CSV table of C-alpha atoms in Angstrom, one decimal:
chain,number,residue,atom,x,y,z
A,1,MET,CA,-18.0,-31.5,-51.4
A,2,ASN,CA,-19.6,-32.7,-48.2
A,3,GLN,CA,-21.7,-35.8,-47.8
A,4,ASP,CA,-25.1,-34.2,-48.6
A,5,GLN,CA,-23.7,-32.7,-51.8
A,6,ILE,CA,-22.2,-35.9,-53.0
A,7,LEU,CA,-25.4,-37.9,-52.4
A,8,ALA,CA,-27.4,-35.2,-54.1
A,9,GLN,CA,-25.1,-35.4,-57.1
A,10,ILE,CA,-25.3,-39.2,-57.2
A,11,LYS,CA,-29.1,-39.0,-57.2
A,12,GLN,CA,-29.0,-36.4,-60.0
A,13,LEU,CA,-26.7,-38.5,-62.1
A,14,LYS,CA,-29.0,-41.5,-61.8
A,15,ASP,CA,-32.1,-39.5,-62.6
A,16,THR,CA,-30.7,-38.5,-66.0
A,17,ARG,CA,-31.5,-40.5,-69.2
A,18,PHE,CA,-29.4,-43.5,-70.0
A,19,GLY,CA,-26.6,-42.5,-72.4
A,20,GLU,CA,-26.3,-38.9,-71.0
A,21,VAL,CA,-23.5,-39.7,-68.4
A,22,VAL,CA,-20.7,-41.2,-70.4
A,23,ILE,CA,-17.0,-41.5,-69.7
A,24,PRO,CA,-15.0,-41.7,-72.9
A,25,CYS,CA,-12.1,-44.1,-72.6
A,26,SER,CA,-9.5,-45.9,-74.7
A,27,LEU,CA,-7.3,-48.9,-74.4
A,28,ASN,CA,-4.4,-49.0,-76.9
A,29,ALA,CA,-6.2,-48.3,-80.2
A,30,THR,CA,-9.6,-49.4,-78.9
A,31,ALA,CA,-12.1,-46.6,-78.0
A,32,TYR,CA,-14.8,-47.6,-75.5
A,33,GLN,CA,-17.2,-45.9,-73.1
A,34,LEU,CA,-18.4,-46.2,-69.5
A,35,VAL,CA,-22.1,-45.5,-69.6
A,36,LEU,CA,-23.9,-44.9,-66.3
A,37,LEU,CA,-27.0,-47.1,-65.7
A,38,THR,CA,-29.8,-44.7,-64.8
A,39,ARG,CA,-33.3,-45.0,-63.4
A,40,ASP,CA,-35.0,-45.4,-66.8
A,41,CYS,CA,-33.0,-48.6,-67.4
A,42,GLU,CA,-35.4,-50.6,-65.2
A,43,MET,CA,-37.9,-50.4,-68.1
A,44,ASP,CA,-35.4,-51.8,-70.5
A,45,VAL,CA,-36.1,-55.6,-70.6
A,46,GLY,CA,-33.1,-56.3,-72.8
A,47,MET,CA,-30.8,-54.5,-70.3
A,48,MET,CA,-32.2,-56.3,-67.3
A,49,THR,CA,-32.0,-59.6,-69.1
A,50,LEU,CA,-28.4,-59.0,-70.0
A,51,LEU,CA,-27.5,-58.1,-66.4
A,52,GLY,CA,-29.2,-61.2,-65.2
A,53,LYS,CA,-27.3,-63.4,-67.7
A,54,TRP,CA,-24.0,-62.0,-66.6
A,55,ARG,CA,-24.9,-62.5,-63.0
A,56,LYS,CA,-25.8,-66.1,-63.7
A,57,ASP,CA,-22.6,-66.7,-65.8
A,58,ASN,CA,-20.4,-65.4,-62.9
A,59,GLU,CA,-22.4,-66.6,-59.9
A,60,SER,CA,-19.5,-68.6,-58.5
A,61,TRP,CA,-17.6,-65.4,-57.7
A,62,PHE,CA,-20.5,-63.8,-55.8
A,63,GLN,CA,-21.0,-64.4,-52.1
A,64,ALA,CA,-24.7,-65.3,-52.6
A,65,ILE,CA,-25.9,-67.8,-55.3
A,66,PHE,CA,-29.7,-67.8,-56.1
A,67,PRO,CA,-32.0,-68.5,-59.0
A,68,VAL,CA,-31.7,-65.6,-61.5
A,69,SER,CA,-34.9,-64.3,-63.1
A,70,LEU,CA,-35.9,-61.1,-65.0
A,71,GLU,CA,-38.1,-60.1,-62.1
A,72,ARG,CA,-35.4,-60.6,-59.5
A,73,THR,CA,-32.8,-58.7,-61.5
A,74,THR,CA,-35.2,-55.8,-62.0
A,75,ARG,CA,-36.0,-55.7,-58.3
A,76,TRP,CA,-32.3,-55.8,-57.5
A,77,PHE,CA,-31.7,-53.0,-59.9
A,78,GLN,CA,-34.5,-50.8,-58.5
A,79,SER,CA,-33.5,-51.3,-54.9
A,80,GLY,CA,-29.9,-52.3,-54.9
A,81,VAL,CA,-28.6,-49.9,-57.6
A,82,ILE,CA,-31.0,-47.0,-58.1
A,83,GLY,CA,-32.4,-47.1,-54.6
A,84,ALA,CA,-28.9,-47.3,-53.0
A,85,PRO,CA,-28.0,-43.6,-52.3
A,86,ASP,CA,-24.3,-44.2,-52.6
A,87,ARG,CA,-24.0,-46.6,-55.5
A,88,LEU,CA,-23.2,-46.1,-59.2
A,89,LEU,CA,-23.0,-48.8,-61.9
A,90,PHE,CA,-21.4,-48.2,-65.3
A,91,MET,CA,-21.8,-50.4,-68.4
A,92,ILE,CA,-18.6,-51.0,-70.5
A,93,LYS,CA,-19.5,-50.3,-74.1
A,94,VAL,CA,-17.3,-51.1,-77.1
A,95,GLY,CA,-18.8,-50.0,-80.4
A,96,ASP,CA,-22.4,-51.0,-80.2
A,97,ASN,CA,-21.9,-53.8,-77.7
A,98,PHE,CA,-21.9,-54.0,-73.9
A,99,ILE,CA,-19.1,-56.3,-72.5
A,100,GLY,CA,-19.3,-55.9,-68.8
A,101,HIS,CA,-19.8,-53.4,-65.9
A,102,VAL,CA,-17.9,-51.7,-63.1
A,103,GLY,CA,-19.2,-49.7,-60.1
A,104,LEU,CA,-18.8,-47.6,-57.1
A,105,PHE,CA,-20.5,-48.4,-53.7
A,106,ARG,CA,-20.3,-47.8,-50.0
A,107,PHE,CA,-18.8,-44.3,-49.8
A,108,ASN,CA,-16.8,-43.5,-46.7
A,109,PHE,CA,-17.4,-39.8,-46.3
A,110,ALA,CA,-15.0,-39.4,-43.4
A,111,ASN,CA,-12.0,-40.1,-45.6
A,112,ASN,CA,-13.4,-39.5,-49.1
A,113,SER,CA,-13.0,-43.2,-50.1
A,114,CYS,CA,-15.3,-45.6,-51.9
A,115,GLU,CA,-15.4,-49.3,-52.7
A,116,ILE,CA,-14.9,-50.6,-56.2
A,117,ASP,CA,-17.9,-52.8,-56.7
A,118,ASN,CA,-19.6,-55.2,-59.1
A,119,ILE,CA,-16.7,-55.8,-61.5
A,120,VAL,CA,-18.1,-58.2,-64.0
A,121,ARG,CA,-16.8,-59.2,-67.4
A,122,GLY,CA,-19.9,-60.3,-69.3
A,123,GLU,CA,-18.4,-61.0,-72.8
A,124,LYS,CA,-15.0,-62.2,-73.9
A,125,GLY,CA,-12.4,-60.2,-75.8
A,126,PHE,CA,-10.5,-56.9,-75.4
A,127,PRO,CA,-7.8,-58.1,-73.1
A,128,GLY,CA,-7.0,-55.5,-70.4
A,129,ILE,CA,-10.2,-53.6,-70.7
A,130,MET,CA,-11.5,-54.5,-67.2
A,131,GLY,CA,-8.4,-53.0,-65.5
A,132,SER,CA,-8.5,-50.0,-67.8
A,133,ALA,CA,-12.2,-49.4,-67.0
A,134,ILE,CA,-11.5,-49.5,-63.3
A,135,LEU,CA,-8.8,-47.0,-63.6
A,136,GLN,CA,-10.9,-44.7,-65.8
A,137,MET,CA,-13.8,-44.9,-63.3
A,138,MET,CA,-11.4,-44.1,-60.4
A,139,ALA,CA,-10.1,-41.1,-62.2
A,140,TRP,CA,-13.7,-39.9,-62.9
A,141,GLY,CA,-14.6,-40.5,-59.2
A,142,LYS,CA,-11.7,-38.4,-58.1
A,143,GLU,CA,-12.5,-35.5,-60.5
A,144,THR,CA,-16.3,-35.6,-60.2
A,145,LEU,CA,-17.0,-36.7,-56.7
A,146,GLY,CA,-13.8,-35.7,-54.9
A,147,LEU,CA,-12.8,-39.3,-54.0
A,148,SER,CA,-9.2,-39.6,-52.8
A,149,THR,CA,-8.8,-43.4,-52.4
A,150,TYR,CA,-10.5,-46.7,-53.1
A,151,THR,CA,-11.1,-50.1,-51.5
A,152,LEU,CA,-12.5,-53.3,-52.8
A,153,GLU,CA,-13.4,-56.9,-51.7
A,154,THR,CA,-12.8,-60.1,-53.5
A,155,THR,CA,-12.5,-63.8,-52.6
A,156,SER,CA,-9.3,-65.7,-52.0
A,157,ASP,CA,-10.1,-68.3,-54.7
A,158,ASN,CA,-10.6,-65.7,-57.4
A,159,GLU,CA,-7.0,-65.8,-58.6
A,160,ARG,CA,-7.7,-63.8,-61.8
A,161,ALA,CA,-9.3,-61.0,-59.8
A,162,LEU,CA,-6.5,-60.9,-57.2
A,163,LYS,CA,-3.9,-60.7,-60.0
A,164,LEU,CA,-5.7,-57.9,-61.8
A,165,TYR,CA,-6.2,-55.8,-58.6
A,166,ALA,CA,-2.5,-56.3,-57.7
A,167,GLN,CA,-1.6,-55.0,-61.1
A,168,LEU,CA,-3.7,-51.9,-60.5
A,169,ASN,CA,-1.8,-51.3,-57.3
A,170,PHE,CA,-4.3,-52.6,-54.8
A,171,VAL,CA,-2.8,-54.2,-51.7
A,172,GLU,CA,-4.3,-56.7,-49.3
A,173,VAL,CA,-5.1,-55.3,-45.9
A,174,ARG,CA,-6.9,-58.2,-44.2
A,175,ARG,CA,-8.8,-61.5,-44.7
A,176,GLU,CA,-12.0,-62.7,-43.2
A,177,PRO,CA,-12.8,-66.5,-43.2
A,178,LEU,CA,-16.1,-67.4,-44.8
A,179,PHE,CA,-18.6,-70.2,-44.3
A,180,LEU,CA,-21.0,-71.6,-46.9
A,181,ASN,CA,-24.5,-71.2,-45.4
A,182,PRO,CA,-27.5,-72.7,-47.3
A,183,SER,CA,-31.0,-71.3,-46.8
A,184,ALA,CA,-34.4,-72.0,-48.4
A,185,ASP,CA,-33.8,-70.5,-51.8
A,186,HIS,CA,-30.1,-69.7,-52.0
A,187,VAL,CA,-26.7,-70.4,-50.6
A,188,GLU,CA,-24.4,-67.6,-49.2
A,189,TRP,CA,-20.9,-67.2,-48.1
A,190,ILE,CA,-21.0,-65.5,-44.7
A,191,PRO,CA,-18.4,-64.7,-42.0
A,192,VAL,CA,-17.5,-67.8,-40.0
A,193,PRO,CA,-19.7,-68.1,-36.9
A,194,ALA,CA,-18.3,-68.4,-33.4
A,195,GLY,CA,-17.2,-71.9,-32.5
A,196,TYR,CA,-17.0,-73.1,-36.1
A,197,THR,CA,-14.4,-75.9,-36.4
A,198,GLY,CA,-14.9,-76.9,-40.1
A,199,GLU,CA,-12.5,-76.4,-42.9
A,200,ILE,CA,-12.1,-72.8,-44.2
A,201,LYS,CA,-12.3,-73.0,-48.0
A,202,ARG,CA,-12.8,-69.3,-48.9
A,203,TYR,CA,-11.8,-65.9,-47.4
A,204,ASN,CA,-13.1,-62.5,-48.1
A,205,VAL,CA,-10.0,-60.4,-49.1
A,206,PHE,CA,-10.1,-56.7,-48.4
A,207,MET,CA,-7.8,-54.6,-50.5
A,208,GLU,CA,-6.9,-50.9,-50.6
A,209,PHE,CA,-5.5,-48.8,-53.4
A,210,SER,CA,-1.9,-47.8,-52.8
A,211,HIS,CA,-0.7,-44.4,-54.0
A,212,ASP,CA,3.0,-45.5,-53.7
């Protein structure tokens, strides 16, 4: 598929009803699903509240930290997920419960690659399910969207994430030093500005899936 075809398919997928696009998965003896978040989810207050809660619970691992609210989460979902032409976000569902989410973002149409994005464990339990969910989503992306490889970003102080991604065969390709920049209503880790002489406490780690 070419770029226009992939973007049209992504839009079509997000315009379905929630619960129609489902990837059936299993981990050992546990069956679970990856359920695509769709446009109609913005009207689901419970879903938006849950996404906001998980964002707040895991805010230290994001590059921007800001006050979380239902309104802000809904706006992010509308513009940052549904409104982003090359972004898909899947809820991880075990039985009747959602326990986290995984996503795809920033497609590189020149080499059929995409970034693994927004990996968040929202609830405890089911060891190994996040890694399994990532691999299942990658397999779906290859079959459905023609993706051939994947990249991701994490931070150098997120040791659990680095260990998980290494186990999934992602290898580090470069690091970018970050600087904690406060603004009026949030703080954000940004690339170190020219001339910065302070201590580097965090790096953005870029990784790529290895087929070896």
